[in-house]
Coordinates of N, CA and C in Angstrom, one line a residue:
P1 N -21.1 -12.9 13.0 CA -21.2 -11.7 12.1 C -21.9 -12.4 10.8
P2 N -22.5 -11.6 9.9 CA -23.1 -12.2 8.7 C -21.9 -12.6 7.8
R3 N -22.3 -13.7 7.0 CA -21.0 -14.4 6.1 C -20.6 -13.2 5.3
S4 N -21.4 -12.1 4.8 CA -20.7 -11.2 3.9 C -19.5 -10.4 4.7
T5 N -19.8 -10.1 6.0 CA -18.7 -9.7 6.6 C -17.6 -10.5 6.9
L6 N -17.6 -11.6 6.8 CA -16.5 -12.7 6.9 C -15.8 -13.2 5.6
F7 N -16.5 -12.9 4.6 CA -16.2 -13.4 3.3 C -14.7 -13.1 2.8
P8 N -14.3 -11.8 3.0 CA -13.0 -11.3 2.5 C -12.0 -12.1 3.5
Y9 N -12.1 -12.4 4.6 CA -11.1 -13.0 5.4 C -11.0 -14.5 5.1
T10 N -12.3 -15.2 5.2 CA -12.4 -16.7 5.2 C -11.8 -16.9 3.7
T11 N -11.9 -16.3 2.8 CA -11.7 -16.7 1.3 C -10.1 -16.8 1.3
L12 N -9.4 -16.1 2.0 CA -8.0 -15.9 1.7 C -7.0 -17.0 2.7
F13 N -7.9 -17.7 3.3 CA -7.2 -18.8 4.0 C -7.9 -20.3 3.5
R14 N -6.7 -21.2 3.2 CA -7.1 -22.5 2.5 C -7.8 -23.6 3.6
S15 N -7.6 -23.5 4.6 CA -8.0 -24.4 5.6 C -9.2 -23.9 6.1
E16 N -10.1 -25.2 6.6 CA -11.6 -24.4 7.3 C -11.0 -24.1 8.5
K17 N -9.7 -24.6 9.2 CA -9.8 -24.4 10.6 C -9.2 -22.9 10.5
A18 N -8.0 -22.6 9.7 CA -7.6 -21.2 9.6 C -8.8 -20.1 9.5
S19 N -9.9 -20.7 8.6 CA -10.9 -19.8 8.3 C -11.6 -19.5 9.6
Q20 N -11.9 -20.5 10.2 CA -12.9 -20.5 11.5 C -12.1 -19.5 12.5
A21 N -10.7 -19.7 12.6 CA -10.0 -18.9 13.4 C -10.1 -17.4 13.2
V22 N -9.9 -17.3 12.0 CA -10.0 -15.7 11.5 C -11.3 -15.1 11.7
A23 N -12.6 -15.9 11.5 CA -13.7 -15.5 11.9 C -13.9 -15.1 13.3
R24 N -13.4 -16.2 14.2 CA -13.6 -15.6 15.6 C -12.9 -14.4 16.1
A25 N -11.6 -14.5 15.5 CA -10.9 -13.2 15.8 C -11.6 -11.9 15.3
L26 N -12.0 -11.9 14.1 CA -12.9 -10.8 13.6 C -14.2 -10.5 14.4
D27 N -14.8 -11.5 15.0 CA -15.8 -11.2 15.8 C -15.4 -10.6 17.2
R28 N -13.9 -10.3 17.6 CA -13.5 -10.1 18.8 C -13.0 -8.4 18.5
V29 N -12.8 -8.3 17.3 CA -12.1 -7.1 17.1 C -13.0 -6.0 16.8
S30 N -12.7 -4.8 17.4 CA -13.3 -3.6 17.4 C -13.1 -2.7 16.1
D31 N -11.8 -2.8 15.8 CA -11.4 -2.1 14.8 C -11.1 -3.0 13.6
K32 N -12.2 -3.0 12.6 CA -12.1 -4.0 11.6 C -11.0 -3.6 10.6
A33 N -11.3 -2.4 10.5 CA -10.2 -1.5 9.4 C -8.6 -2.0 9.9
Q34 N -8.2 -1.8 11.0 CA -7.3 -2.2 11.2 C -6.8 -3.7 11.2
F35 N -7.6 -4.2 11.6 CA -7.4 -5.8 11.3 C -7.0 -6.3 10.1
S36 N -8.0 -5.7 9.1 CA -7.7 -6.0 7.5 C -6.5 -5.2 7.1
Y37 N -6.2 -4.2 7.6 CA -4.9 -3.5 7.0 C -3.5 -4.2 7.5
E38 N -3.8 -4.8 8.9 CA -2.4 -5.7 9.6 C -2.4 -7.2 8.5
I39 N -3.5 -7.6 8.3 CA -3.5 -8.7 7.4 C -2.7 -8.4 6.0
G40 N -3.3 -7.5 5.4 CA -2.7 -6.9 4.3 C -1.5 -6.7 4.4
L41 N -1.0 -5.9 5.2 CA 0.6 -5.9 5.3 C 1.1 -7.2 5.2
S42 N 0.7 -8.1 6.1 CA 1.2 -9.4 6.2 C 1.5 -10.3 4.9
H43 N 0.5 -10.1 4.0 CA 0.4 -10.6 2.7 C 1.4 -9.9 2.0
I44 N 1.8 -8.7 2.0 CA 2.8 -8.0 1.3 C 4.1 -8.4 1.7
D45 N 4.1 -8.7 2.9 CA 5.7 -9.2 3.3 C 6.0 -10.6 2.8
R46 N 4.6 -11.2 2.3 CA 5.0 -12.6 2.1 C 4.8 -12.6 0.3
K47 N 4.9 -11.4 -0.2 CA 4.4 -11.5 -1.6 C 3.5 -12.0 -2.4
E48 N 2.3 -11.8 -1.3 CA 0.9 -12.4 -1.7 C 0.1 -11.1 -2.1
Y49 N 0.3 -10.7 -3.5 CA -0.2 -9.2 -3.5 C -1.6 -9.3 -3.8
A50 N -2.2 -10.5 -4.4 CA -3.6 -10.4 -4.7 C -4.4 -10.4 -3.3
Q51 N -4.0 -11.2 -2.4 CA -4.3 -11.3 -1.2 C -4.4 -10.2 -0.4
A52 N -3.2 -9.4 -0.4 CA -3.0 -8.2 -0.1 C -4.1 -7.1 -0.4
K53 N -4.2 -6.9 -1.7 CA -4.8 -6.1 -2.3 C -6.4 -6.1 -1.8
T54 N -7.0 -7.5 -1.7 CA -8.3 -7.6 -1.3 C -8.3 -7.2 0.1
M55 N -7.5 -7.4 1.0 CA -7.5 -6.9 2.4 C -7.2 -5.4 2.6
L56 N -6.5 -4.9 1.6 CA -6.5 -3.3 1.7 C -7.8 -2.7 1.2
L57 N -8.2 -3.2 0.2 CA -9.7 -2.7 -0.3 C -10.7 -2.8 0.8
H58 N -10.7 -3.8 1.5 CA -11.7 -4.2 2.6 C -11.5 -3.0 3.8
T59 N -10.1 -3.0 3.8 CA -9.8 -1.7 5.0 C -10.4 -0.4 4.5
L60 N -10.4 -0.1 3.3 CA -10.9 1.3 2.8 C -12.4 1.1 3.0
Q61 N -13.2 -0.1 3.0 CA -14.6 0.0 3.0 C -14.9 0.0 4.4
Y62 N -14.0 -0.3 5.5 CA -14.3 -0.1 6.7 C -14.1 1.2 7.2
D63 N -13.1 1.7 6.6 CA -12.6 3.1 7.0 C -11.9 4.0 5.8
S64 N -12.9 4.7 5.1 CA -12.1 5.3 3.6 C -11.4 6.4 4.2
G65 N -10.9 6.6 5.5 CA -9.8 7.8 5.8 C -8.5 7.1 6.0
R66 N -8.6 5.7 6.1 CA -7.2 5.1 6.2 C -6.4 5.2 5.1
T67 N -5.7 6.3 5.2 CA -4.9 6.7 3.9 C -3.7 5.8 3.9
A68 N -3.1 5.1 4.6 CA -2.1 4.2 4.5 C -2.2 3.2 3.6
A69 N -3.8 2.7 3.8 CA -4.1 1.5 2.9 C -4.0 2.0 1.3
E70 N -4.2 3.4 1.3 CA -4.1 3.8 -0.2 C -2.5 3.7 -0.6
Y71 N -1.7 4.2 0.4 CA -0.2 3.9 0.0 C 0.2 2.5 -0.5
Q72 N -0.3 1.6 0.4 CA 0.0 0.0 0.4 C -0.4 -0.4 -0.8
L73 N -1.6 0.1 -1.7 CA -2.2 -0.4 -2.7 C -1.4 0.3 -3.9
G74 N -0.9 1.5 -3.8 CA 0.1 2.0 -4.8 C 1.2 1.1 -4.8
K75 N 1.8 0.8 -3.6 CA 3.1 -0.1 -3.5 C 2.9 -1.3 -4.2
I76 N 1.4 -2.0 -4.2 CA 1.4 -3.4 -4.9 C 1.4 -3.1 -6.3
A77 N 0.7 -2.0 -6.9 CA 0.7 -1.8 -8.4 C 2.3 -1.6 -8.8
L78 N 3.0 -0.7 -7.8 CA 4.4 -0.7 -8.3 C 5.3 -2.3 -8.3
F79 N 5.1 -2.8 -7.2 CA 5.6 -4.3 -7.2 C 5.3 -5.2 -8.2
T80 N 4.1 -5.3 -8.5 CA 3.5 -6.1 -9.6 C 3.5 -5.6 -11.1
G81 N 3.7 -4.2 -11.1 CA 3.8 -3.6 -12.3 C 2.2 -3.6 -13.2
E82 N 1.2 -4.1 -12.5 CA -0.3 -4.1 -12.9 C -1.1 -2.8 -12.3
G83 N -1.7 -2.0 -13.4 CA -2.6 -1.2 -12.9 C -1.6 0.1 -12.2
L84 N -0.7 0.3 -13.2 CA 0.3 1.5 -12.7 C -0.3 2.8 -12.5
E85 N -1.3 3.1 -13.4 CA -1.9 4.6 -13.5 C -2.7 4.6 -11.9
D86 N -3.6 3.4 -11.6 CA -4.2 3.2 -10.5 C -3.4 3.3 -9.1
G87 N -2.1 2.9 -9.4 CA -1.1 2.9 -8.5 C -0.8 4.6 -7.9
L88 N -0.4 5.3 -9.2 CA -0.2 6.6 -8.9 C -1.5 7.2 -8.2
S89 N -2.6 6.9 -8.9 CA -3.6 7.5 -8.1 C -3.8 7.3 -6.6
R90 N -3.6 5.8 -6.4 CA -3.6 5.7 -4.6 C -2.4 6.3 -4.2
F91 N -1.3 6.8 -4.5 CA -0.3 7.5 -3.8 C -0.9 8.9 -4.0
R92 N -1.6 9.7 -4.9 CA -1.9 10.8 -4.9 C -3.1 11.1 -3.8
K93 N -4.0 10.0 -3.4 CA -4.9 9.9 -2.6 C -4.3 10.1 -1.0
Y94 N -3.2 9.1 -1.0 CA -2.4 9.3 0.1 C -1.9 10.5 0.5
L95 N -1.3 11.2 -0.5 CA -0.8 12.5 -0.3 C -1.7 13.8 0.0
N96 N -3.0 13.4 -0.6 CA -3.9 14.4 -0.3 C -4.8 14.3 1.0
G97 N -4.5 13.1 1.8 CA -5.3 12.7 2.9 C -4.5 13.2 4.2
K98 N -4.7 13.0 5.5 CA -4.3 13.2 6.5 C -3.4 12.1 7.0
P99 N -2.0 12.5 7.1 CA -1.0 11.5 7.4 C -1.4 10.8 8.7
E100 N -1.2 9.7 8.7 CA -1.6 8.6 9.9 C -0.1 8.5 10.8
K101 N -0.4 8.3 12.0 CA 0.7 8.4 13.0 C 1.5 7.1 12.6
N102 N 2.8 7.1 12.5 CA 3.6 6.0 12.2 C 3.3 5.4 10.7
G103 N 2.7 6.3 10.0 CA 2.5 5.7 8.5 C 3.6 5.9 7.7
P104 N 3.7 5.8 6.5 CA 4.4 5.9 5.4 C 4.8 7.3 5.2
T105 N 6.0 7.8 5.0 CA 6.0 9.2 4.8 C 5.8 9.8 3.4
W106 N 5.5 11.1 3.4 CA 5.2 11.6 2.1 C 6.3 11.6 1.2
A107 N 7.5 11.7 1.7 CA 8.7 11.5 0.9 C 8.9 10.1 0.1
H108 N 8.4 9.2 1.0 CA 8.4 7.6 0.4 C 7.4 7.5 -0.7
A109 N 6.2 8.2 -0.4 CA 5.2 8.2 -1.6 C 5.7 8.9 -3.0
H110 N 6.3 9.8 -2.7 CA 6.7 10.6 -3.9 C 8.0 9.9 -4.4
W111 N 8.9 9.1 -3.7 CA 9.8 8.5 -4.5 C 9.4 7.1 -5.3
R112 N 8.1 6.4 -4.6 CA 7.6 5.3 -5.1 C 6.7 5.8 -6.5
M113 N 6.3 7.0 -6.3 CA 5.7 7.5 -7.5 C 6.6 7.8 -8.5
G114 N 7.8 8.2 -8.4 CA 8.8 8.3 -9.4 C 9.2 7.0 -9.8
M115 N 9.2 5.8 -9.0 CA 9.6 4.5 -9.7 C 8.4 4.2 -10.9
I116 N 7.2 4.4 -10.4 CA 5.9 4.0 -11.3 C 6.1 4.9 -12.7
Y117 N 6.3 6.2 -12.4 CA 6.7 7.1 -13.6 C 7.8 6.4 -14.5
E118 N 8.8 5.8 -13.8 CA 9.9 5.5 -14.7 C 9.5 4.2 -15.3
K119 N 8.7 3.3 -14.7 CA 8.0 2.3 -15.4 C 7.2 2.6 -16.5
L120 N 6.3 3.8 -16.5 CA 5.6 4.1 -17.6 C 6.5 4.7 -18.7
G121 N 7.7 5.1 -18.6 CA 8.7 5.4 -19.5 C 8.5 6.9 -19.3
K122 N 8.0 7.6 -18.4 CA 7.9 9.0 -18.1 C 9.2 9.7 -17.1
K123 N 10.3 9.8 -17.8 CA 11.3 10.2 -17.0 C 11.3 11.5 -16.3
E124 N 10.8 12.4 -16.9 CA 10.7 13.8 -16.5 C 9.6 13.7 -15.2
D125 N 8.4 13.0 -15.3 CA 7.7 13.0 -14.1 C 8.3 12.1 -13.0
A126 N 9.1 11.2 -13.3 CA 10.0 10.5 -12.3 C 10.9 11.6 -11.6
R127 N 11.8 12.0 -12.5 CA 12.6 13.2 -11.8 C 11.9 14.0 -10.8
K128 N 10.6 14.6 -11.2 CA 10.1 15.7 -10.4 C 9.7 14.9 -9.0
E129 N 9.4 13.7 -9.1 CA 8.9 13.1 -7.9 C 10.0 12.8 -6.9
Y130 N 11.1 12.3 -7.7 CA 12.5 11.9 -6.8 C 13.0 13.2 -6.1
Q131 N 12.8 14.5 -6.9 CA 13.2 15.8 -6.5 C 12.4 16.0 -5.2
Q132 N 10.9 15.7 -5.4 CA 10.1 16.4 -4.3 C 10.3 15.2 -3.0
A133 N 10.6 14.0 -3.3 CA 10.9 13.2 -2.0 C 12.4 14.0 -1.4
L134 N 13.2 14.2 -2.1 CA 14.3 14.7 -1.4 C 14.2 16.1 -0.7
A135 N 13.1 16.9 -1.3 CA 12.9 18.2 -1.0 C 12.3 18.0 0.5
L136 N 11.4 17.0 0.7 CA 10.8 16.5 1.9 C 11.6 15.7 3.1
R137 N 12.7 15.1 2.3 CA 13.6 14.1 3.2 C 14.8 14.3 2.5
P138 N 15.8 15.2 2.8 CA 16.9 14.9 2.0 C 18.0 13.8 2.1
E139 N 17.6 13.2 3.3 CA 18.6 12.0 3.7 C 18.0 10.6 3.1
L140 N 16.9 10.7 2.4 CA 16.2 9.4 1.7 C 17.2 8.9 0.5
E141 N 18.0 7.9 1.0 CA 18.9 7.2 0.0 C 18.5 6.7 -1.1
E142 N 17.1 6.1 -0.9 CA 16.6 5.4 -2.0 C 16.4 6.3 -3.1
A143 N 15.9 7.7 -2.7 CA 15.3 8.7 -3.8 C 16.7 9.4 -4.5
K144 N 18.0 9.7 -3.7 CA 19.1 10.1 -4.1 C 19.6 9.1 -5.2
K145 N 19.5 7.7 -5.1 CA 20.1 6.6 -5.8 C 19.1 6.6 -7.3
A146 N 17.8 6.7 -6.9 CA 16.9 6.6 -8.0 C 17.3 8.0 -8.9
L147 N 17.3 9.0 -8.4 CA 17.6 10.2 -9.4 C 18.9 10.1 -10.0
Q148 N 19.9 9.6 -9.5 CA 21.3 9.4 -10.2 C 21.1 8.4 -11.0
D149 N 20.4 7.3 -10.9 CA 20.2 6.2 -11.9 C 19.4 6.7 -13.0
L150 N 18.7 7.6 -12.7 CA 17.7 8.2 -13.7 C 18.7 8.8 -14.8
D151 N 19.7 9.5 -14.3 CA 20.6 10.5 -15.3 C 21.7 9.4 -16.1
K152 N 21.7 8.3 -15.7 CA 22.5 7.3 -16.6 C 22.4 7.0 -17.9

């Protein structure tokens, strides 16, 4: 593949050997969006948010309908505290898209949006998001706790 195709993957790995392995894997992958998405998730698991963001943005370049990548980008904004407004926008795109099989629930998206609103000091907006999360999924303990904590 052309270097421009490999660049997002190869720059994330420090050794030439690892970089070449990723390039070979990408050569064999038919679903480049899924490949990018999975690597992005593994970076999130390791709290490597800059690398995760790069991979998820490439996921969307390969497949703009991959709404779960929007959700994960919103999560990165929440976790890092950077680009919180963009994080809200990402969650909205996720909620306006077609849900993916085995993807994050809409209730979780509303719960995480509530967390961003809290970080922005917008308690009433946070409350609405937590309530929406619970309307969609009454058993979502994280949203119940967040709503209770909001009233303290």
